[in-house]
């Protein structure tokens, strides 16, 4: 099967799963932005995407996307290290116009994954997973909170400065990963030429910036809200 | 103004493909900046022979940047710090008095070291043999202008055909990938009506050979394009991906 055996096939799997995850990120951002403006709207989304069969199925597809992307990242990196040979260069210079992120995608990916684990432990495990286990309330900071009250979770976590800083660091790693990943995926699919090359690069930079600033906006907005104790808005 | 400079060379010495290699340091005095890099190596070898030592083995042929024979990874760059030139076109005026210059062979699993700075690049020939040609039936020579070709296509094909197959792309690539070479060779033919006929078969055969020979998977870092002495564009890689994926989907 060419998709699994050939180098271009394996990379196509990386690019398609990557584009899929990019679409998910966009969707995720849209939901979070809603939380800033209306907490009840966000809680409605949380209830809608709770332990319903379609949300669970969607989560499984999403998880498969992550697993495929990560497994193939590891396979491709191992193969590439082997292809480099046993002797390494003594002098290594990054040629100009070669993005730093493009040479460190695996490392950036692991940083993103590390935070993903934290993020899952904080939100998903206590929300969808708890619900699937048959609980409708979980303990959060000494209080019992409903599993679909997403806004309460956000407010609780983002009132703690270390979590805010950790999440902001996460978005930076994500930004680097996306600026290369976006155009690289299109290049691998073959939707590129001399004219579109620069266009796609600009589009990926803009897209990555919008996504990461969007998430940062939600994070910081909730931190600021927690500072004034909800009195200012 | 060109001066005479004193330099220190750190050269990779390796007796054979299976021997363990190491760097040796040599000092050269009074090297004219007007000399080419390979002439400087000739001076080094002259000096080594006079001292009764083994000269450094390195590949070279035309010394005018068209044959693709010279290689050398100089101070972290294939074909040295200059842009868009091969090692044989690199001149010593790019270096200063007192510089230490590190010279390494191409390092890639696809290019095993034969000796010192010389590597075995027959892998690229094998990829060409797998499909980098147009099958021609014998008969009368067709008229050159019988098939009209758009100027844009002719230009793109010519740009791709500038590839001399030196191997700098795979040498520069952190993944040891030969995609820039293969994509240039696929593109130069796929863009022209004569080559289009066999485009699908060619893309499949050449990629299969490339994978088989142990070259890595392209991750679009663009190091190849930046180091290529002939400025082959990575847009050729997009074309190769397109050709290959289409060919496979049609099967």
Short mmCIF file of C-alpha atoms in Angstrom, two decimals:
data_model
loop_
_atom_site.label_atom_id
_atom_site.label_comp_id
_atom_site.label_asym_id
_atom_site.label_seq_id
_atom_site.Cartn_x
_atom_site.Cartn_y
_atom_site.Cartn_z
CA UNK A 1 0.00 0.00 0.00
CA UNK A 2 1.68 3.17 -1.19
CA UNK A 3 0.19 5.30 1.59
CA UNK A 4 1.98 3.26 4.24
CA UNK A 5 5.12 2.20 2.34
CA UNK A 6 6.30 5.19 0.33
CA UNK A 7 7.94 8.25 1.84
CA UNK A 8 5.45 10.60 0.18
CA UNK A 9 2.55 8.42 1.34
CA UNK A 10 3.68 8.53 4.95
CA UNK A 11 4.11 12.27 4.73
CA UNK A 12 0.66 12.59 3.21
CA UNK A 13 -0.70 10.89 6.34
CA UNK A 14 1.19 13.47 8.44
CA UNK A 15 -0.17 16.37 6.42
CA UNK A 16 -3.80 15.21 6.29
CA UNK A 17 -3.88 14.44 10.02
CA UNK A 18 -2.18 17.79 10.64
CA UNK A 19 -4.76 19.70 8.61
CA UNK A 20 -7.48 17.84 10.51
CA UNK A 21 -5.98 18.92 13.84
CA UNK A 22 -5.68 22.50 12.57
CA UNK A 23 -9.40 22.47 11.77
CA UNK A 24 -10.11 21.16 15.24
CA UNK A 25 -8.02 23.93 16.81
CA UNK A 26 -10.03 26.52 14.89
CA UNK A 27 -13.25 24.97 16.15
CA UNK A 28 -11.90 24.81 19.70
CA UNK A 29 -10.95 28.49 19.56
CA UNK A 30 -14.42 29.50 18.38
CA UNK A 31 -15.96 27.74 21.39
CA UNK A 32 -13.56 29.39 23.83
CA UNK A 33 -14.15 32.87 22.44
CA UNK A 34 -17.83 32.31 23.19
CA UNK A 35 -16.95 31.76 26.86
CA UNK A 36 -15.46 35.24 27.17
CA UNK A 37 -18.66 36.91 26.05
CA UNK A 38 -21.26 34.59 27.49
CA UNK A 39 -20.59 31.98 30.12
CA UNK A 40 -24.01 30.49 29.79
CA UNK A 41 -23.50 30.06 26.05
CA UNK A 42 -20.25 28.27 26.75
CA UNK A 43 -21.95 25.99 29.28
CA UNK A 44 -24.55 25.18 26.65
CA UNK A 45 -21.78 24.14 24.26
CA UNK A 46 -20.25 22.03 27.05
CA UNK A 47 -23.56 20.29 27.67
CA UNK A 48 -24.03 19.78 23.94
CA UNK A 49 -20.55 18.25 23.62
CA UNK A 50 -20.80 16.24 26.83
CA UNK A 51 -21.31 12.51 26.99
CA UNK A 52 -23.62 12.39 23.97
CA UNK A 53 -22.92 9.64 21.50
CA UNK A 54 -21.97 12.06 18.72
CA UNK A 55 -19.58 13.99 20.95
CA UNK A 56 -17.97 10.77 22.14
CA UNK A 57 -17.64 9.53 18.55
CA UNK A 58 -16.13 12.88 17.57
CA UNK A 59 -13.67 12.65 20.44
CA UNK A 60 -12.61 9.17 19.33
CA UNK A 61 -12.03 10.38 15.76
CA UNK A 62 -10.09 13.33 17.14
CA UNK A 63 -8.01 11.08 19.38
CA UNK A 64 -7.28 8.86 16.36
CA UNK A 65 -6.11 11.98 14.49
CA UNK A 66 -3.73 12.84 17.32
CA UNK A 67 -2.42 9.30 17.64
CA UNK A 68 -1.82 8.95 13.89
CA UNK A 69 -0.07 12.33 13.75
CA UNK A 70 2.18 11.49 16.71
CA UNK A 71 2.93 7.90 15.72
CA UNK A 72 3.89 8.94 12.19
CA UNK A 73 5.98 11.84 13.52
CA UNK A 74 8.00 9.32 15.51
CA UNK A 75 8.26 6.80 12.66
CA UNK A 76 9.37 9.45 10.15
CA UNK A 77 11.89 11.00 12.56
CA UNK A 78 13.46 7.63 13.32
CA UNK A 79 13.71 6.83 9.61
CA UNK A 80 15.20 10.24 8.92
CA UNK A 81 17.83 9.88 11.61
CA UNK A 82 18.81 6.56 10.05
CA UNK A 83 18.95 8.14 6.60
CA UNK A 84 21.35 10.75 7.95
CA UNK A 85 23.98 8.06 8.52
CA UNK A 86 26.13 7.20 11.50
CA UNK A 87 28.62 10.05 11.34
CA UNK A 88 27.26 13.50 12.17
CA UNK A 89 28.59 16.77 10.82
CA UNK A 90 31.08 18.53 13.08
CA UNK A 91 29.91 21.96 11.95
CA UNK A 92 26.21 22.66 11.70
CA UNK A 93 24.89 25.92 10.34
CA UNK A 94 21.23 26.67 9.81
CA UNK A 95 21.06 28.11 6.28
CA UNK A 96 19.29 31.44 5.98
CA UNK A 97 15.55 31.22 5.27
CA UNK A 98 15.36 27.85 7.00
CA UNK A 99 12.86 28.29 9.84
CA UNK A 100 14.06 27.15 13.22
CA UNK A 101 10.68 25.51 13.80
CA UNK A 102 10.97 23.42 10.62
CA UNK A 103 14.00 21.66 12.06
CA UNK A 104 12.48 21.16 15.50
CA UNK A 105 8.95 20.02 14.75
CA UNK A 106 9.23 16.84 16.80
CA UNK A 107 10.50 18.69 19.88
CA UNK A 108 7.80 21.34 19.50
CA UNK A 109 5.26 18.58 19.04
CA UNK A 110 6.31 16.95 22.30
CA UNK A 111 6.05 20.27 24.15
CA UNK A 112 2.53 20.70 22.75
CA UNK A 113 1.73 17.11 23.71
CA UNK A 114 3.06 17.60 27.26
CA UNK A 115 0.71 20.52 27.81
CA UNK A 116 -2.07 18.57 26.17
CA UNK A 117 -1.77 16.01 28.97
CA UNK A 118 -2.06 18.80 31.56
CA UNK A 119 -5.00 20.27 29.67
CA UNK A 120 -6.76 16.90 29.55
CA UNK A 121 -6.21 16.31 33.25
CA UNK A 122 -7.64 19.73 34.07
CA UNK A 123 -10.64 19.79 31.78
CA UNK A 124 -11.49 16.67 29.78
CA UNK A 125 -10.89 14.19 32.62
CA UNK A 126 -13.18 16.14 34.94
CA UNK A 127 -15.78 16.95 32.34
CA UNK A 128 -16.49 14.44 29.60
CA UNK A 129 -14.65 11.55 31.21
CA UNK A 130 -16.29 12.05 34.62
CA UNK A 131 -19.64 12.21 32.91
CA UNK A 132 -18.95 8.99 31.04
CA UNK A 133 -18.12 7.38 34.37
CA UNK A 134 -21.59 8.36 35.51
CA UNK A 135 -20.73 11.38 37.66
CA UNK A 136 -22.54 14.64 37.19
CA UNK A 137 -20.50 16.62 39.68
CA UNK A 138 -16.77 16.68 40.36
CA UNK A 139 -14.66 18.30 43.02
CA UNK A 140 -12.89 21.45 41.89
CA UNK A 141 -10.95 23.56 44.38
CA UNK A 142 -12.94 22.24 47.33
CA UNK A 143 -16.35 22.71 45.68
CA UNK A 144 -18.61 20.39 43.79
CA UNK A 145 -19.07 21.54 40.21
CA UNK A 146 -21.33 20.19 37.48
CA UNK A 147 -19.45 18.42 34.69
CA UNK A 148 -20.98 20.61 32.01
CA UNK A 149 -20.26 23.93 33.70
CA UNK A 150 -17.24 24.61 31.51
CA UNK A 151 -17.09 28.31 32.40
CA UNK A 152 -16.61 27.49 36.09
CA UNK A 153 -13.64 25.28 35.16
CA UNK A 154 -12.09 28.02 33.06
CA UNK A 155 -12.60 30.61 35.79
CA UNK A 156 -11.12 28.31 38.42
CA UNK A 157 -7.96 27.40 36.51
CA UNK A 158 -7.26 30.73 34.87
CA UNK A 159 -7.42 32.58 38.17
CA UNK A 160 -4.11 30.88 39.04
CA UNK A 161 -1.15 32.76 37.61
CA UNK A 162 1.13 29.70 37.09
CA UNK A 163 -1.51 27.97 35.00
CA UNK A 164 -1.98 31.14 32.95
CA UNK A 165 1.77 31.39 32.31
CA UNK A 166 2.02 27.68 31.44
CA UNK A 167 -0.82 28.00 28.95
CA UNK A 168 0.74 31.08 27.36
CA UNK A 169 4.02 29.17 26.96
CA UNK A 170 2.01 26.38 25.38
CA UNK A 171 0.56 28.76 22.79
CA UNK A 172 4.06 29.95 21.88
CA UNK A 173 5.19 26.36 21.17
CA UNK A 174 1.97 25.83 19.26
CA UNK A 175 2.61 28.98 17.23
CA UNK A 176 6.02 27.74 16.14
CA UNK A 177 4.57 24.32 15.32
CA UNK A 178 1.74 25.82 13.26
CA UNK A 179 3.80 28.35 11.29
CA UNK A 180 5.74 25.50 9.75
CA UNK A 181 3.06 22.83 9.86
CA UNK A 182 0.39 24.71 7.93
CA UNK A 183 2.27 25.48 4.71
CA UNK A 184 4.28 22.29 4.98
CA UNK A 185 1.07 20.25 4.91
CA UNK A 186 -0.06 21.97 1.72
CA UNK A 187 3.38 21.52 0.16
CA UNK A 188 3.22 17.79 0.92
CA UNK A 189 -0.23 17.45 -0.61
CA UNK A 190 1.24 19.18 -3.66
CA UNK A 191 -0.89 22.33 -3.59
CA UNK A 192 2.04 24.63 -4.05
CA UNK A 193 4.09 26.37 -6.71
CA UNK A 194 6.45 29.33 -6.99
CA UNK A 195 3.61 31.87 -6.74
CA UNK A 196 1.65 30.23 -3.94
CA UNK A 197 4.74 29.41 -1.94
CA UNK A 198 5.01 32.87 -0.37
CA UNK A 199 1.24 33.22 -0.14
CA UNK A 200 0.88 30.01 1.85
CA UNK A 201 3.75 31.05 4.13
CA UNK A 202 2.02 34.36 4.88
CA UNK A 203 -1.30 32.56 5.36
CA UNK A 204 0.30 30.13 7.84
CA UNK A 205 1.96 32.93 9.79
CA UNK A 206 -1.28 34.90 9.97
CA UNK A 207 -3.36 31.83 10.81
CA UNK A 208 -0.97 30.64 13.55
CA UNK A 209 -0.88 34.14 15.02
CA UNK A 210 -4.67 34.50 15.00
CA UNK A 211 -5.15 31.08 16.59
CA UNK A 212 -2.56 31.60 19.30
CA UNK A 213 -3.55 35.20 20.05
CA UNK A 214 -7.16 34.03 20.23
CA UNK A 215 -6.37 31.41 22.84
CA UNK A 216 -4.13 33.86 24.70
CA UNK A 217 -6.98 36.40 24.66
CA UNK A 218 -9.35 33.91 26.33
CA UNK A 219 -6.73 32.94 28.91
CA UNK A 220 -5.78 36.50 29.81
CA UNK A 221 -9.39 37.72 29.77
CA UNK A 222 -10.36 35.13 32.38
CA UNK A 223 -7.30 35.94 34.48
CA UNK A 224 -8.17 39.64 34.46
CA UNK A 225 -11.78 38.83 35.29
CA UNK A 226 -10.61 36.78 38.27
CA UNK A 227 -8.49 39.73 39.48
CA UNK A 228 -11.47 42.03 39.76
CA UNK A 229 -13.63 39.23 41.13
CA UNK A 230 -16.20 39.57 38.39
CA UNK A 231 -17.09 43.07 39.48
CA UNK A 232 -15.83 44.77 36.35
CA UNK A 233 -17.82 42.79 33.83
CA UNK B 1 42.42 43.34 -3.25
CA UNK B 2 43.45 39.69 -3.06
CA UNK B 3 46.13 38.96 -0.49
CA UNK B 4 48.02 35.88 0.53
CA UNK B 5 46.51 34.31 3.65
CA UNK B 6 47.50 31.73 6.24
CA UNK B 7 44.83 29.20 7.09
CA UNK B 8 44.27 26.12 9.23
CA UNK B 9 42.39 23.21 7.68
CA UNK B 10 40.47 20.57 9.61
CA UNK B 11 40.01 17.79 7.08
CA UNK B 12 38.07 14.55 7.51
CA UNK B 13 40.40 11.60 6.83
CA UNK B 14 38.97 8.13 6.43
CA UNK B 15 40.89 5.21 4.95
CA UNK B 16 37.88 3.34 3.56
CA UNK B 17 34.12 2.84 3.76
CA UNK B 18 34.37 0.62 6.82
CA UNK B 19 37.27 2.36 8.58
CA UNK B 20 36.76 4.83 11.38
CA UNK B 21 37.43 8.39 10.26
CA UNK B 22 38.79 11.40 12.15
CA UNK B 23 39.73 15.03 11.60
CA UNK B 24 43.35 15.94 10.80
CA UNK B 25 44.62 19.49 11.12
CA UNK B 26 46.90 21.04 8.52
CA UNK B 27 48.42 24.50 8.26
CA UNK B 28 48.81 26.26 4.93
CA UNK B 29 50.77 29.48 4.54
CA UNK B 30 50.74 32.07 1.78
CA UNK B 31 47.64 30.88 -0.03
CA UNK B 32 46.59 33.37 -2.68
CA UNK B 33 43.00 34.58 -2.24
CA UNK B 34 42.81 34.52 -6.02
CA UNK B 35 43.09 30.74 -6.04
CA UNK B 36 40.02 28.55 -6.06
CA UNK B 37 39.15 26.32 -3.13
CA UNK B 38 40.15 23.20 -5.05
CA UNK B 39 43.45 24.79 -6.07
CA UNK B 40 44.04 25.39 -2.38
CA UNK B 41 43.44 21.66 -1.79
CA UNK B 42 45.86 20.89 -4.63
CA UNK B 43 48.47 22.98 -2.80
CA UNK B 44 47.70 21.04 0.39
CA UNK B 45 48.14 17.71 -1.41
CA UNK B 46 51.41 18.89 -2.99
CA UNK B 47 52.62 19.73 0.50
CA UNK B 48 51.47 16.35 1.89
CA UNK B 49 53.17 14.44 -0.93
CA UNK B 50 56.41 16.37 -0.38
CA UNK B 51 56.21 15.43 3.30
CA UNK B 52 55.79 11.78 2.31
CA UNK B 53 52.15 11.65 3.52
CA UNK B 54 48.99 10.42 1.84
CA UNK B 55 47.22 13.17 -0.12
CA UNK B 56 43.58 14.01 0.67
CA UNK B 57 41.12 12.30 -1.68
CA UNK B 58 38.36 14.54 -3.02
CA UNK B 59 36.06 14.49 -6.06
CA UNK B 60 36.44 17.03 -8.85
CA UNK B 61 36.24 17.12 -12.61
CA UNK B 62 35.21 20.03 -14.81
CA UNK B 63 36.05 22.74 -12.27
CA UNK B 64 33.57 25.10 -13.90
CA UNK B 65 30.40 24.19 -12.02
CA UNK B 66 28.58 22.07 -14.59
CA UNK B 67 29.58 18.45 -14.07
CA UNK B 68 28.34 17.96 -10.51
CA UNK B 69 31.43 16.04 -9.47
CA UNK B 70 32.84 18.26 -6.73
CA UNK B 71 31.31 18.04 -3.29
CA UNK B 72 32.72 18.99 0.17
CA UNK B 73 30.87 20.24 3.24
CA UNK B 74 32.81 23.39 4.09
CA UNK B 75 32.25 25.17 7.41
CA UNK B 76 28.75 23.72 7.70
CA UNK B 77 27.68 24.39 4.11
CA UNK B 78 27.63 22.03 1.13
CA UNK B 79 29.77 23.72 -1.55
CA UNK B 80 30.96 26.25 1.01
CA UNK B 81 29.69 29.58 2.31
CA UNK B 82 29.11 31.19 -1.10
CA UNK B 83 25.62 31.01 -2.61
CA UNK B 84 24.65 29.46 -5.94
CA UNK B 85 28.11 28.10 -6.74
CA UNK B 86 29.75 24.71 -6.58
CA UNK B 87 32.89 24.06 -4.55
CA UNK B 88 35.05 24.38 -7.67
CA UNK B 89 33.71 27.91 -8.22
CA UNK B 90 34.39 28.90 -4.62
CA UNK B 91 37.38 31.18 -4.20
CA UNK B 92 39.72 31.72 -1.29
CA UNK B 93 38.77 35.41 -1.14
CA UNK B 94 35.70 34.19 0.78
CA UNK B 95 38.09 33.38 3.65
CA UNK B 96 40.27 35.57 5.85
CA UNK B 97 43.77 35.35 7.22
CA UNK B 98 43.92 33.08 10.24
CA UNK B 99 40.64 31.26 9.48
CA UNK B 100 40.11 27.65 10.42
CA UNK B 101 38.22 25.84 7.66
CA UNK B 102 36.48 22.56 8.44
CA UNK B 103 36.06 20.26 5.45
CA UNK B 104 33.79 17.21 5.72
CA UNK B 105 32.42 14.73 3.19
CA UNK B 106 28.67 14.58 2.38
CA UNK B 107 27.14 12.67 5.27
CA UNK B 108 24.06 10.68 4.35
CA UNK B 109 23.23 6.99 4.53
CA UNK B 110 22.63 7.14 0.76
CA UNK B 111 26.17 8.43 0.12
CA UNK B 112 28.70 6.18 1.92
CA UNK B 113 32.23 7.57 2.18
CA UNK B 114 34.66 5.89 -0.21
CA UNK B 115 37.75 7.59 1.15
CA UNK B 116 38.45 10.90 2.93
CA UNK B 117 36.17 13.46 1.29
CA UNK B 118 35.01 11.27 -1.59
CA UNK B 119 31.54 9.72 -1.32
CA UNK B 120 29.72 7.16 -3.45
CA UNK B 121 26.92 8.98 -5.27
CA UNK B 122 25.85 6.15 -7.58
CA UNK B 123 22.56 6.16 -5.66
CA UNK B 124 21.55 9.21 -7.72
CA UNK B 125 22.47 7.40 -10.96
CA UNK B 126 20.29 4.48 -9.88
CA UNK B 127 17.35 6.82 -9.31
CA UNK B 128 17.82 8.25 -12.82
CA UNK B 129 18.02 4.73 -14.26
CA UNK B 130 14.72 3.91 -12.58
CA UNK B 131 12.82 6.42 -14.71
CA UNK B 132 14.58 9.72 -15.29
CA UNK B 133 14.43 9.48 -19.07
CA UNK B 134 12.11 9.66 -22.06
CA UNK B 135 11.72 6.39 -23.97
CA UNK B 136 12.52 7.07 -27.61
CA UNK B 137 11.59 4.85 -30.51
CA UNK B 138 14.09 4.85 -33.33
CA UNK B 139 13.14 6.68 -36.51
CA UNK B 140 13.47 10.07 -38.10
CA UNK B 141 14.44 12.99 -35.90
CA UNK B 142 11.31 15.03 -35.11
CA UNK B 143 11.42 18.73 -35.89
CA UNK B 144 12.26 20.78 -32.83
CA UNK B 145 9.33 23.12 -33.33
CA UNK B 146 6.77 20.46 -34.22
CA UNK B 147 5.35 20.49 -30.68
CA UNK B 148 4.57 23.97 -29.34
CA UNK B 149 5.54 24.43 -25.67
CA UNK B 150 4.40 27.43 -23.60
CA UNK B 151 7.28 29.70 -22.61
CA UNK B 152 6.42 29.36 -18.91
CA UNK B 153 6.64 25.56 -19.02
CA UNK B 154 9.85 25.65 -21.03
CA UNK B 155 11.39 28.02 -18.47
CA UNK B 156 10.31 25.93 -15.47
CA UNK B 157 11.59 22.76 -17.13
CA UNK B 158 14.90 24.47 -17.91
CA UNK B 159 15.24 25.68 -14.32
CA UNK B 160 14.66 22.14 -13.05
CA UNK B 161 17.09 20.75 -15.63
CA UNK B 162 19.83 22.95 -14.19
CA UNK B 163 20.26 20.29 -11.47
CA UNK B 164 23.72 18.75 -11.82
CA UNK B 165 23.02 15.88 -9.40
CA UNK B 166 25.88 16.81 -7.07
CA UNK B 167 24.07 15.58 -3.95
CA UNK B 168 24.26 18.85 -1.97
CA UNK B 169 20.50 18.62 -1.29
CA UNK B 170 20.73 15.27 0.48
CA UNK B 171 23.93 16.43 2.20
CA UNK B 172 22.29 19.61 3.51
CA UNK B 173 19.07 17.89 4.58
CA UNK B 174 18.77 16.97 8.24
CA UNK B 175 16.67 14.04 7.06
CA UNK B 176 19.10 12.87 4.37
CA UNK B 177 16.32 13.24 1.84
CA UNK B 178 16.94 13.28 -1.91
CA UNK B 179 13.59 14.88 -2.73
CA UNK B 180 14.99 18.05 -4.32
CA UNK B 181 17.08 16.03 -6.78
CA UNK B 182 14.28 13.58 -7.59
CA UNK B 183 11.73 16.39 -7.92
CA UNK B 184 13.97 18.34 -10.30
CA UNK B 185 14.51 15.27 -12.47
CA UNK B 186 10.79 14.42 -12.47
CA UNK B 187 9.80 18.05 -13.13
CA UNK B 188 12.13 18.74 -16.05
CA UNK B 189 10.41 15.95 -17.99
CA UNK B 190 6.86 16.13 -16.58
CA UNK B 191 6.58 19.76 -17.68
CA UNK B 192 7.31 19.00 -21.33
CA UNK B 193 4.94 17.21 -23.74
CA UNK B 194 7.60 14.64 -24.63
CA UNK B 195 8.05 13.67 -20.99
CA UNK B 196 4.43 13.98 -19.89
CA UNK B 197 3.48 10.68 -21.54
CA UNK B 198 5.49 8.67 -19.02
CA UNK B 199 5.10 11.11 -16.11
CA UNK B 200 3.07 8.82 -13.83
CA UNK B 201 5.31 5.80 -14.33
CA UNK B 202 8.41 7.93 -13.88
CA UNK B 203 7.28 9.55 -10.61
CA UNK B 204 6.35 6.19 -9.10
CA UNK B 205 9.54 4.42 -10.21
CA UNK B 206 11.92 7.19 -9.11
CA UNK B 207 10.29 7.69 -5.70
CA UNK B 208 10.28 3.93 -5.11
CA UNK B 209 13.99 3.76 -5.97
CA UNK B 210 14.75 6.77 -3.76
CA UNK B 211 12.99 5.12 -0.78
CA UNK B 212 14.67 1.80 -1.47
CA UNK B 213 18.15 3.36 -1.44
CA UNK B 214 17.67 4.63 2.12
CA UNK B 215 17.12 8.35 1.60
CA UNK B 216 15.01 10.08 4.24
CA UNK B 217 11.55 11.64 4.23
CA UNK B 218 11.29 15.31 3.27
CA UNK B 219 9.99 17.57 6.07
CA UNK B 220 10.07 20.82 4.07
CA UNK B 221 12.87 22.54 5.98
CA UNK B 222 14.11 24.06 2.69
CA UNK B 223 17.77 23.55 3.62
CA UNK B 224 18.24 21.83 0.22
CA UNK B 225 16.96 24.82 -1.72
CA UNK B 226 19.11 27.23 0.28
CA UNK B 227 22.29 25.23 -0.27
CA UNK B 228 21.66 24.10 -3.86
CA UNK B 229 24.43 25.44 -6.13
CA UNK B 230 21.92 25.60 -8.99
CA UNK B 231 19.05 27.25 -7.04
CA UNK B 232 16.58 24.45 -7.69
CA UNK B 233 13.27 25.50 -6.08
CA UNK B 234 11.30 23.40 -3.58
CA UNK B 235 8.22 24.11 -5.70
CA UNK B 236 9.55 21.16 -7.71
CA UNK B 237 9.01 19.02 -4.61
CA UNK B 238 5.37 20.12 -4.53
CA UNK B 239 5.11 19.10 -8.18
CA UNK B 240 6.67 15.71 -7.43
CA UNK B 241 4.24 15.16 -4.54
CA UNK B 242 1.38 16.09 -6.87
CA UNK B 243 2.58 13.81 -9.68
CA UNK B 244 3.19 10.93 -7.30
CA UNK B 245 -0.09 11.19 -5.36
CA UNK B 246 -2.09 11.56 -8.60
CA UNK B 247 -0.32 8.61 -10.19
CA UNK B 248 -1.08 6.45 -7.16
CA UNK B 249 -4.70 7.58 -6.90
CA UNK B 250 -5.27 6.76 -10.57
CA UNK B 251 -4.01 3.18 -10.10
#
